[in-house]
Short mmCIF file of C-alpha atoms in Angstrom, two decimals:
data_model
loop_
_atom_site.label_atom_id
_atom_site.label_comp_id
_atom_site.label_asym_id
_atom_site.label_seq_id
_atom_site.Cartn_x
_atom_site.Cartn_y
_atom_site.Cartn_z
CA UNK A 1094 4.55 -91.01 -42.87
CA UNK A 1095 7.25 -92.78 -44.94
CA UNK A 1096 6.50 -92.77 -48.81
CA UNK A 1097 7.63 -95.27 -51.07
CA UNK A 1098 10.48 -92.79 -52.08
CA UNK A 1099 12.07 -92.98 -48.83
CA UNK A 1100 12.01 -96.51 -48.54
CA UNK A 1101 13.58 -97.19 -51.91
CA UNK A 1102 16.49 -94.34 -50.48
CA UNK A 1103 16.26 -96.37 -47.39
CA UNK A 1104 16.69 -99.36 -48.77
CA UNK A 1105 19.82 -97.76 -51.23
CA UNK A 1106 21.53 -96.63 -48.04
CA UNK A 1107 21.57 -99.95 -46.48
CA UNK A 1108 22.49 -101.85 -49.39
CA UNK A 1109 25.58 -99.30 -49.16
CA UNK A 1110 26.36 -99.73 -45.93
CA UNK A 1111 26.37 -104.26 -46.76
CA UNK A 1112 28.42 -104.10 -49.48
CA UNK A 1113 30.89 -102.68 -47.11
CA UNK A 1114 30.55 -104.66 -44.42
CA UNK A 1115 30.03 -107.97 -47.12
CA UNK A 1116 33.45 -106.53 -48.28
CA UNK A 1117 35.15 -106.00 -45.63
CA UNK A 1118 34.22 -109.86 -44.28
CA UNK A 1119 35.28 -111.47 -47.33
CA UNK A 1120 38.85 -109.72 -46.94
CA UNK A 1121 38.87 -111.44 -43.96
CA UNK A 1122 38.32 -114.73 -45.43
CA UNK A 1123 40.81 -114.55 -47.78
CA UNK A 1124 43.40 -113.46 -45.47
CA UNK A 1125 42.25 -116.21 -43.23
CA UNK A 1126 41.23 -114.28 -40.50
CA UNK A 1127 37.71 -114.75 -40.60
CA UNK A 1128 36.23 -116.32 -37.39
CA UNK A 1129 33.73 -119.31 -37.32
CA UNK A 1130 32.15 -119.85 -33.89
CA UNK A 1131 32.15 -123.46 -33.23
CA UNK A 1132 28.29 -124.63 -31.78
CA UNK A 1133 28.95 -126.66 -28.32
CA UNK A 1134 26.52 -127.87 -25.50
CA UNK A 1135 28.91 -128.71 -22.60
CA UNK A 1136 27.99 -131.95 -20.99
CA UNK A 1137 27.60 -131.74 -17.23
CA UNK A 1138 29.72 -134.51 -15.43
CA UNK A 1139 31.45 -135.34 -18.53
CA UNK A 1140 33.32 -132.99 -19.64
CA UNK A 1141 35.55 -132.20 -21.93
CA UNK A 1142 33.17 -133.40 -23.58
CA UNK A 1143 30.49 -131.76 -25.73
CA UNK A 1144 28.10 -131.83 -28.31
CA UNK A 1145 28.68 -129.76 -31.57
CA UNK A 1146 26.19 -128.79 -33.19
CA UNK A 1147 26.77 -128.27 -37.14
CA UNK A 1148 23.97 -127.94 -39.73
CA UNK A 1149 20.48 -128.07 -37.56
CA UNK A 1150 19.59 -130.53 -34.87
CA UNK A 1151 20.01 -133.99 -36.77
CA UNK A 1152 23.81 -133.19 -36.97
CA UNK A 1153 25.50 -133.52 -33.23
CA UNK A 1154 28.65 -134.81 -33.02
CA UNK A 1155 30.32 -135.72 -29.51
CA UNK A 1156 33.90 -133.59 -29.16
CA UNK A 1157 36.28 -133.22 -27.11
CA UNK A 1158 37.55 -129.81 -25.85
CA UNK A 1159 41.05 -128.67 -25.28
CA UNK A 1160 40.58 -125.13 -25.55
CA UNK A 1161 38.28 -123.89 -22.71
CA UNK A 1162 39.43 -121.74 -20.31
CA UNK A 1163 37.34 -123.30 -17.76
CA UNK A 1164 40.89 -124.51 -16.47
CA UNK A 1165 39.95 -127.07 -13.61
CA UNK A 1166 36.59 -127.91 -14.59
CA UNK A 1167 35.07 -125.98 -12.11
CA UNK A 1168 31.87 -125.23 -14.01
CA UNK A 1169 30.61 -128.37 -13.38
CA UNK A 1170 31.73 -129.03 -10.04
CA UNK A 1171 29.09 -130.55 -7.25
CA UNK A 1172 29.49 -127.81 -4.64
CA UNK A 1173 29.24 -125.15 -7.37
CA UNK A 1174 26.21 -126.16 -9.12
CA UNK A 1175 24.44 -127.03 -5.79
CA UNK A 1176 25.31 -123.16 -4.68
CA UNK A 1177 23.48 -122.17 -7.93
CA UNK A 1178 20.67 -124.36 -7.66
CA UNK A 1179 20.06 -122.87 -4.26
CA UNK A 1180 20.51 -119.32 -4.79
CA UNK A 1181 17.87 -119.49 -7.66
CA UNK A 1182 15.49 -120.99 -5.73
CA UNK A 1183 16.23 -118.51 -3.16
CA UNK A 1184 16.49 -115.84 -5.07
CA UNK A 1185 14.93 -116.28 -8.39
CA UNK A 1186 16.90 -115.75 -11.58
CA UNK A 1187 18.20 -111.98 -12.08
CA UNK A 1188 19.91 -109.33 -9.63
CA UNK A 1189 16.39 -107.29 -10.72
CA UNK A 1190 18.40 -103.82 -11.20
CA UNK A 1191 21.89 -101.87 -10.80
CA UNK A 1192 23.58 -102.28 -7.76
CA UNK A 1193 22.83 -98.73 -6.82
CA UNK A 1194 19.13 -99.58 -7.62
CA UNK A 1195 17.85 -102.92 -5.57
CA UNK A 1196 20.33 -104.96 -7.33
CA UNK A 1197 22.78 -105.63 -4.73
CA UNK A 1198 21.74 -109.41 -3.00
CA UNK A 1199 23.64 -110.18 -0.08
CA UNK A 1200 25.39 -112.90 -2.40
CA UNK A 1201 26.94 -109.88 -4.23
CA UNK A 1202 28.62 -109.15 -0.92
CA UNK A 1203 29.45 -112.84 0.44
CA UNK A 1204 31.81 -112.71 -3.06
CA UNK A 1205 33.06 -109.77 -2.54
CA UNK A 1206 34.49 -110.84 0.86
CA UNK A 1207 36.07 -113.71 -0.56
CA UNK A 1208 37.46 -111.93 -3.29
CA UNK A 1209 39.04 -110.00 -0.51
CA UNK A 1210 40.09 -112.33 1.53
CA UNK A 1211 41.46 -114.33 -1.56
CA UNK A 1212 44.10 -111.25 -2.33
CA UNK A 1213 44.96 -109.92 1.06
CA UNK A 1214 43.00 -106.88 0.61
CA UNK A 1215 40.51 -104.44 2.20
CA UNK A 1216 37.79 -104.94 -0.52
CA UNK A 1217 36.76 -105.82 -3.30
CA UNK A 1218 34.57 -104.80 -6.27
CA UNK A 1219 32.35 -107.04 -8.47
CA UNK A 1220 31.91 -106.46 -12.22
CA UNK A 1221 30.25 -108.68 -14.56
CA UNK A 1222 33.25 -109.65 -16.61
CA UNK A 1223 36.87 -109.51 -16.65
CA UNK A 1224 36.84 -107.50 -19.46
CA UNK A 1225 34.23 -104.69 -18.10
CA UNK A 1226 36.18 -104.93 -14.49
CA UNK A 1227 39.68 -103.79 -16.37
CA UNK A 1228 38.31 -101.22 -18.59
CA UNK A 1229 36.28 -99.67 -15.89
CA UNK A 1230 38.62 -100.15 -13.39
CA UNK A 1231 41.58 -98.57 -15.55
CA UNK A 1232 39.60 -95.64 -17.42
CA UNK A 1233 38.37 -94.62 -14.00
CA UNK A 1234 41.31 -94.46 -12.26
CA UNK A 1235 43.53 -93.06 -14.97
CA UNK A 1236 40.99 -90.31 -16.39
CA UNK A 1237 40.21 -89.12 -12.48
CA UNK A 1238 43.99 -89.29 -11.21
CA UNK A 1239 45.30 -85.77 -11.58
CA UNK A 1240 47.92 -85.71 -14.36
CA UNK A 1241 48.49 -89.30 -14.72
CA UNK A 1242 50.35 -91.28 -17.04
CA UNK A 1243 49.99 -95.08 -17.13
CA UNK A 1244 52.94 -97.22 -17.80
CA UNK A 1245 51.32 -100.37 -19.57
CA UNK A 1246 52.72 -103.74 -20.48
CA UNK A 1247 53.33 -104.11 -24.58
CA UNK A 1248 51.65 -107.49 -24.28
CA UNK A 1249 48.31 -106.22 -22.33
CA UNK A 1250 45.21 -107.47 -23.02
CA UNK A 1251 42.50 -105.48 -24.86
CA UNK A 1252 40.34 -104.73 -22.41
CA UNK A 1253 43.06 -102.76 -20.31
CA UNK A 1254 44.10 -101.05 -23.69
CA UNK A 1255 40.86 -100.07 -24.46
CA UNK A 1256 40.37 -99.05 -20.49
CA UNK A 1257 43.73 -96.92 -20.73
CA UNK A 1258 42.44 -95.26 -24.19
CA UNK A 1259 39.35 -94.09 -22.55
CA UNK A 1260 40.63 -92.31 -20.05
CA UNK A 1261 42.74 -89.98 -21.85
CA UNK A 1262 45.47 -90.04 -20.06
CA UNK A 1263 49.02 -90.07 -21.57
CA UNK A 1264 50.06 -93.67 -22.12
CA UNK A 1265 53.66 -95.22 -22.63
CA UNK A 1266 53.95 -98.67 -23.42
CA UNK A 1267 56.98 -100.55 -22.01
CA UNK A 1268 58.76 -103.46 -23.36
CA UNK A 1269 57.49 -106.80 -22.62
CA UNK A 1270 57.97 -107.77 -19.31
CA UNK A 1271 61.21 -105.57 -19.21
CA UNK A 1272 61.81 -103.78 -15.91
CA UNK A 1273 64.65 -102.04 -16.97
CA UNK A 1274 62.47 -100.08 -19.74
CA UNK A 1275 59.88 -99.41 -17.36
CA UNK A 1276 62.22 -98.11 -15.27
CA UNK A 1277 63.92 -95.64 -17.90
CA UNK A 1278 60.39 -94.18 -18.72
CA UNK A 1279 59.41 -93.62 -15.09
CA UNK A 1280 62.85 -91.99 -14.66
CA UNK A 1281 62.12 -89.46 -17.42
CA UNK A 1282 58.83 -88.51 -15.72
CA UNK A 1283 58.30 -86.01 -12.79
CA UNK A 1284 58.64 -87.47 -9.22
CA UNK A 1285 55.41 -86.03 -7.82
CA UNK A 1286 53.12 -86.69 -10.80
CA UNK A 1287 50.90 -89.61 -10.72
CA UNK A 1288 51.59 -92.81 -12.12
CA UNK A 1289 50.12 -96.41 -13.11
CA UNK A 1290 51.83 -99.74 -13.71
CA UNK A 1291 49.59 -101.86 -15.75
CA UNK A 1292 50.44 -105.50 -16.28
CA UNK A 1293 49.36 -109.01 -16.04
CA UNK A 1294 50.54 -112.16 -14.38
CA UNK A 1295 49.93 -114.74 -16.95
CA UNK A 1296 49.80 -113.92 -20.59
CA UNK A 1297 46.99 -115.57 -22.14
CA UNK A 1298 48.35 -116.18 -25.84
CA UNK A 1299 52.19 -116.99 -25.34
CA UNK A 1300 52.14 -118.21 -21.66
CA UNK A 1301 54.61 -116.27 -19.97
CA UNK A 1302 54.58 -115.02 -16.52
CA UNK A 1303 55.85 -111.27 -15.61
CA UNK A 1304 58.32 -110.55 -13.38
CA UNK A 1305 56.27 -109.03 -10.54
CA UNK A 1306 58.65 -108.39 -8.10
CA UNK A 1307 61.27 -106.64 -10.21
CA UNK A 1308 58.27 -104.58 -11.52
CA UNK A 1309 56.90 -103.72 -8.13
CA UNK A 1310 60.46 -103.07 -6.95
CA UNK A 1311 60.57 -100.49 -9.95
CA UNK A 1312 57.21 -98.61 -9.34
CA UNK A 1313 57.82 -98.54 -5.20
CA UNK A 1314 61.25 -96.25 -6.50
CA UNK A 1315 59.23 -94.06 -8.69
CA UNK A 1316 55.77 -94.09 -6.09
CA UNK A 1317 54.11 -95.34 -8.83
CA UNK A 1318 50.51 -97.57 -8.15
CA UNK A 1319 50.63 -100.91 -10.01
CA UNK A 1320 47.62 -102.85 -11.54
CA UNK A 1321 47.74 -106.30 -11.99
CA UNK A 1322 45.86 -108.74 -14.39
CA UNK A 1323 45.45 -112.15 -12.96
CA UNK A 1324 42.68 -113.48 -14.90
CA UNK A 1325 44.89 -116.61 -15.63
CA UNK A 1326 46.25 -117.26 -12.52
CA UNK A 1327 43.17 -116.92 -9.86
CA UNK A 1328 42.32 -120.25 -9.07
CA UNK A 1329 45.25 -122.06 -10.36
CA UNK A 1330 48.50 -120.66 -8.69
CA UNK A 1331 49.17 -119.98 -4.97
CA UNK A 1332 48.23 -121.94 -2.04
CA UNK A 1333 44.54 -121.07 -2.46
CA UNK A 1334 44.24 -120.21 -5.62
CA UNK A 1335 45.14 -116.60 -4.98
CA UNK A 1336 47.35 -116.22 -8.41
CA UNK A 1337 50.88 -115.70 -9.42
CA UNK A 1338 51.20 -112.61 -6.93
CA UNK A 1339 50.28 -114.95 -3.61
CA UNK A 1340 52.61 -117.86 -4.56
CA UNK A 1341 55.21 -115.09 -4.73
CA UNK A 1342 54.30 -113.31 -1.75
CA UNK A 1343 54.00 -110.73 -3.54
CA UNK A 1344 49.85 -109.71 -3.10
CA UNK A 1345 50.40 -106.90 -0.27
CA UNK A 1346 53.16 -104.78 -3.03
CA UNK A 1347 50.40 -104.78 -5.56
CA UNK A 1348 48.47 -101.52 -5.48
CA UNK A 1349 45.20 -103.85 -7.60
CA UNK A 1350 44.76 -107.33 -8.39
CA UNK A 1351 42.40 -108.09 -10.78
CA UNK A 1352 40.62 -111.01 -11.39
CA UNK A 1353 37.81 -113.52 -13.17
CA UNK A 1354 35.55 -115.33 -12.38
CA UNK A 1355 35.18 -117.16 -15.43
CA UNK A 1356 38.20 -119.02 -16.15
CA UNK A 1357 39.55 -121.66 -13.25
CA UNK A 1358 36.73 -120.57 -11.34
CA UNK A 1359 34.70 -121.72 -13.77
CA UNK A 1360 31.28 -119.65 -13.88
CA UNK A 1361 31.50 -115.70 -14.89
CA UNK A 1362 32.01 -112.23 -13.76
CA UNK A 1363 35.12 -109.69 -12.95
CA UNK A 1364 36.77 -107.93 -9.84
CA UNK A 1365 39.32 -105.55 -8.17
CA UNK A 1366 40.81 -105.90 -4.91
CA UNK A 1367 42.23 -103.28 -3.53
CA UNK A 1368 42.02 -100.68 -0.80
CA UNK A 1369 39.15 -99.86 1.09
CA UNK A 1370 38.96 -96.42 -0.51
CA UNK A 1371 40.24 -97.05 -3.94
CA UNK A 1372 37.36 -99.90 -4.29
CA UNK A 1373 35.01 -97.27 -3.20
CA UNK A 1374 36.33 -94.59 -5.66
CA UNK A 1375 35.57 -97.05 -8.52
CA UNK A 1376 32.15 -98.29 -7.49
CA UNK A 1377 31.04 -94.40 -7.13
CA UNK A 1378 32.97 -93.12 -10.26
CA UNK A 1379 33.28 -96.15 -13.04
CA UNK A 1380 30.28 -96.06 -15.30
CA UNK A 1381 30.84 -99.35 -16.27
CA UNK A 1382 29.81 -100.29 -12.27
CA UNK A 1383 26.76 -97.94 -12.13
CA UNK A 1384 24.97 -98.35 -15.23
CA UNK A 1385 25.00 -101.95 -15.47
CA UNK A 1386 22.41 -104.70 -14.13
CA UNK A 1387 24.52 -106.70 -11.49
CA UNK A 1388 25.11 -110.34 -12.00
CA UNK A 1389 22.69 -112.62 -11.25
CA UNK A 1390 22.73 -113.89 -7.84
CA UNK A 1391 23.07 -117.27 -8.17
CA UNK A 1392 26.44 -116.72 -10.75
CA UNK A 1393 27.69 -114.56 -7.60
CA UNK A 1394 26.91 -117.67 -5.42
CA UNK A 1395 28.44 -120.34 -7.33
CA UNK A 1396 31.46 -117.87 -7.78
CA UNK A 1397 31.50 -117.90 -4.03
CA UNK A 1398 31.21 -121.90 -3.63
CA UNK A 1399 33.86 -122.34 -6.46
CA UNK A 1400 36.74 -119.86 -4.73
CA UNK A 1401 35.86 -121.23 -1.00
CA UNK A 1402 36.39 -124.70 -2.60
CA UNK A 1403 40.16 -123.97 -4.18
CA UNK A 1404 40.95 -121.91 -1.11
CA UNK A 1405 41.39 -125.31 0.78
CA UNK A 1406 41.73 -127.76 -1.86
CA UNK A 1407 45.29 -128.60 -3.77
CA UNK A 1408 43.91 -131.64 -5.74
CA UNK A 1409 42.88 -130.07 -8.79
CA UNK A 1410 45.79 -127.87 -9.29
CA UNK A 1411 47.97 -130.87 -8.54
CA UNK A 1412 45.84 -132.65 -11.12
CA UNK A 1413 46.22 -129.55 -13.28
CA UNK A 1414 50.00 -129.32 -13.53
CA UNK A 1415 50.79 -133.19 -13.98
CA UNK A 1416 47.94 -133.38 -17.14
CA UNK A 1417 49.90 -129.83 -18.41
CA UNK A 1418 53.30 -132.06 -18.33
CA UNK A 1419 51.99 -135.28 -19.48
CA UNK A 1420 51.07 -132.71 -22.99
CA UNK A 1421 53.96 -130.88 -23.05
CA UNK A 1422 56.09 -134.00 -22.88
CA UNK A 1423 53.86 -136.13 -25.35
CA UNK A 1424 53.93 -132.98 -27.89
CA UNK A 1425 57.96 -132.83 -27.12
CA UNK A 1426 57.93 -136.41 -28.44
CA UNK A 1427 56.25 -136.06 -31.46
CA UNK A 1428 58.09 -133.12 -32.85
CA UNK A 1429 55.07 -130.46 -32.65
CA UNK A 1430 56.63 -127.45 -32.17
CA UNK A 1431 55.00 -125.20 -28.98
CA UNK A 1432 56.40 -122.44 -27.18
CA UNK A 1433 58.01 -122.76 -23.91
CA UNK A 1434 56.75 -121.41 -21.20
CA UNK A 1435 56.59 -121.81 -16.79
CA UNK A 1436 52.72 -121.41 -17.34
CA UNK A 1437 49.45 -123.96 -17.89
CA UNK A 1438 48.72 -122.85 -21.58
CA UNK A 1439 50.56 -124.76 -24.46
CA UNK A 1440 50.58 -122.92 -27.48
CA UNK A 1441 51.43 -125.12 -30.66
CA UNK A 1442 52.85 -122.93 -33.42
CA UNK A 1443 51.48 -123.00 -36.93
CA UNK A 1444 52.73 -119.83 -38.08
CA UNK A 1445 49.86 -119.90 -40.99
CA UNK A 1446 46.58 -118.64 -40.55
CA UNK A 1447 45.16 -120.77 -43.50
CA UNK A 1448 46.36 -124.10 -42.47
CA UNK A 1449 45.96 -123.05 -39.03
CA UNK A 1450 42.08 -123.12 -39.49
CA UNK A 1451 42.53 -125.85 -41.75
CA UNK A 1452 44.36 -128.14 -38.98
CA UNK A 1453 41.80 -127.07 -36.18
CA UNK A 1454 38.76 -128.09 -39.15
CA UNK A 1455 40.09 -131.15 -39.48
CA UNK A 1456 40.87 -132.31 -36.06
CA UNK A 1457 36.92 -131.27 -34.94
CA UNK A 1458 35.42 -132.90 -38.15
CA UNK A 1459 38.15 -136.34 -38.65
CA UNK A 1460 39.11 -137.03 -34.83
CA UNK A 1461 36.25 -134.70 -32.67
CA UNK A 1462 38.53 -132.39 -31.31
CA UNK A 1463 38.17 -129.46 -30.42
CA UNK A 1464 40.90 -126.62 -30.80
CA UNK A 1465 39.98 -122.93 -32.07
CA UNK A 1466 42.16 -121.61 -33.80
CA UNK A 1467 44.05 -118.69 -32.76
CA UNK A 1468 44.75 -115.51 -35.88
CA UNK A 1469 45.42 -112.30 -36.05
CA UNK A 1470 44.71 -109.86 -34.84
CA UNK A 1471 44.62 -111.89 -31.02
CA UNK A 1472 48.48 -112.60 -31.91
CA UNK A 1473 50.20 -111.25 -34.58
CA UNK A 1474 50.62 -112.25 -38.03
CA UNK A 1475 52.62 -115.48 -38.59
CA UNK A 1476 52.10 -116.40 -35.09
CA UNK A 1477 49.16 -117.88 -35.97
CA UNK A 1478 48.56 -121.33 -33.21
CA UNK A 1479 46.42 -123.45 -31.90
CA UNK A 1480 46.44 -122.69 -27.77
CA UNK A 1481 45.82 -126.03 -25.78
CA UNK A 1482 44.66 -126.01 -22.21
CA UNK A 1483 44.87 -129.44 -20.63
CA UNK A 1484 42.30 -129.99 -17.55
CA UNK A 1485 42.26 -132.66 -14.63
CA UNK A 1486 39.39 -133.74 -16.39
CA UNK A 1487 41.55 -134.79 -19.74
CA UNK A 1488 42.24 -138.59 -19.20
CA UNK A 1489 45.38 -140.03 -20.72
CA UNK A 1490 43.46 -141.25 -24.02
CA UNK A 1491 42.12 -138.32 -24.71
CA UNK A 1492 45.61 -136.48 -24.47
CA UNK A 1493 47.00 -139.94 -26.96
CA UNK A 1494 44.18 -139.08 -29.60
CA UNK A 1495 45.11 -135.24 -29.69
CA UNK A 1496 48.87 -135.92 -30.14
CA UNK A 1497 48.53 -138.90 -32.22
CA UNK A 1498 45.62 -136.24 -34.55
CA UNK A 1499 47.84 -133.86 -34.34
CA UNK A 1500 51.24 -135.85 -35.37
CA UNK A 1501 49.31 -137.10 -38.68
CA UNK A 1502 47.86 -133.30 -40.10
CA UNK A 1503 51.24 -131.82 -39.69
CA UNK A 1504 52.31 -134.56 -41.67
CA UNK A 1505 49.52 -133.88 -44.44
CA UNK A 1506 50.59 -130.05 -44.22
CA UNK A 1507 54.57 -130.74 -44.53
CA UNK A 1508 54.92 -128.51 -41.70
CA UNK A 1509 58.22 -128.78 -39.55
CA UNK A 1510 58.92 -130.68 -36.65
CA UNK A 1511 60.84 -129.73 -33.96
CA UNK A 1512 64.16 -132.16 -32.99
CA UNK A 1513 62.83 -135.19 -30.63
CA UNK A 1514 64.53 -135.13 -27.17
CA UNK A 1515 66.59 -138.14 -27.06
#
């Protein structure tokens, strides 16, 4: 039984423990790091737009979004939504266990054949995000490999850093996107031992694409598997949507692609497509597979409807690239500087994180726009942005009211302009 003495220790301990954390948060906010999560309900059929939520039910606002990653507005799409509706009728609303354990639904494995078919490969594995599917994918096959060291991209995202640290293995980072480092390390390494490549397509925070082939031609020299993040190109790039690697011809080189579900597909969820027996490796091996309730069925099926659809259908990513231009070249015209990149995401370059919050505060609350801001640590310190993703569903006022917003707070903040192309 717990006597009043404990409690009052208890209750010490705790009080410890907040005024570290409280501490630790208000560093944050003075630095200008501190994150606030912005309170949206999408509208179905309309978006961008959305309702924002700030300060209890009697204060909704209607905003427009030009920061979701839902890239073609998939997640709202007819055929998608009427492959949900169905499979939870079907189905009801949860997987109801592992996938070892009564949770695999044949929609699981309808997916998983797309998926395959989508990359060119054997199989494919489903994971419930992108994040899970490169972390378990990556700590499996590194920590299991016999000796292996992993060769991995200095601008890889978290989740394959954090896969890569749990596996133990030795790790060298190569230069961004720089073959020629890649290959120096590999050529320092012994011939027989094994070796991963780990990389992505599309960059998420600066927009740049890799150079895939010269990369692949560099690990085929030195037998070395590659891994390849496409989370920002499935859906958009290729001739159905299978990413960077298929509109370069380049899928059947790649050892793994992996892949989301929740960005131009538009719903949720992770993969790997690979080999028949390197798939199966991972599903009997990755603890982040086994141990975790599969997705629900009817995600899996409107996963399914959304990649079927953009395997056959060029009008959104036409749509997609034109609405990416008509921003670029609107933001060119106003002076707002942005970096320059071959990909879909625009990011416009603060360099502060303080005004950087304050610009993205004052677009949602003067002009209902909505653009998170983007600190450290995502992107380092006085790189601080605001990342835009146009949509097809952005119409040509709503891409005049963010530019002509935008124009008039860099004004208020005296920040500089870039030259105006003649």
């Amino acid at each position: 039984m717990t006597t009043n003495d404990d409690t009052t220790a208890g209750g010490a301990a705790m009080s410890t423990y907040d005024a570290f954390f409280t501490a630790q948060l208000d560093q944050l906010r003075e630095e200008g790091h501190y994150r606030v999560f912005a309170e949206l309900e999408r509208k179905a059929g309309s978006f961008p737009r959305a309702r924002r939520y700030e300060g209890g039910e009697a204060a909704v606002q209607e905003v427009t979004v030009w920061c979701s990653n839902d890239y073609l507005g998939m997640g709202q799409s007819r055929p998608v939504l009427d492959a949900m509706h169905a499979a939870l009728d079907e189905c009801g609303a949860g997987a109801g266990g592992t996938r070892n354990i009564s949770g695999t639904n044949h929609h699981h494995v309808l997916l998983e054949r797309e998926l395959a078919d989508l990359h060119g490969k054997e199989s494919a594995l489903l994971f419930t995000s992108g994040y899970v599917s490169n972390w378990a994918a990556l700590s499996t096959l590194a920590a299991r490999l016999p000796d292996c060291v992993v060769l991995s991209d200095a601008g890889n995202h978290a989740s394959m850093i954090e896969g890569i640290r749990h596996s133990r293995a030795e790790r060298q980072v190569f230069r961004h996107n720089d073959p020629e480092d890649l290959d120096r390390r590999l050529s320092r390494l012994d011939p027989d031992r094994c070796k991963l490549v780990a990389f992505e397509s599309v960059y998420s925070m600066d927009g740049d694409i890799s150079p895939i082939a010269e990369i692949c031609e560099v690990a085929e020299k030195h037998n070395a598997m590659t891994y390849l993040d496409e989370v920002h190109g499935v859906g958009l790039y290729g001739p159905r949507g299978g990413g960077v690697a298929e509109r370069e011809g380049l899928m059947d080189r790649l050892t793994v692609i992996e892949g989301t579900l929740g960005k131009a597909y538009g719903v949720m969820g992770g993969y790997i497509a690979a080999s028949n027996a390197l798939c199966d490796f991972v599903r009997s091996f990755a603890s982040g597979f086994i141990f975790t309730t599969a997705l629900p069925p009817a995600i899996a099926a409107g996963a399914c409807a959304s990649i079927r659809h953009l395997k056959v259908s060029e009008m959104e990513r036409a749509r997609h690239r034109e609405r990416v231009a008509k921003v670029r070249s609107r933001l060119n015209s106003a002076g707002i500087p942005m970096l320059d990149n071959p990909s879909h995401i625009i990011p416009v370059m603060v360099g502060d994180p303080k005004k950087c919050k304050l610009i993205s505060d004052w677009l949602l609350d003067n002009h209902g726009i909505y653009v998170q801001p983007i600190n450290y640590p995502t992107v380092p310190k006085g790189t601080e942005r605001l990342r835009l993703t146009p949509s097809p569903v952005h119409s040509d006022e709503d891409v005049d009211r963010l530019v002509d917003a935008l124009s008039e707070i860099w004004g208020h903040c005296a920040l500089a302009r870039t030259s105006v192309a003649a």
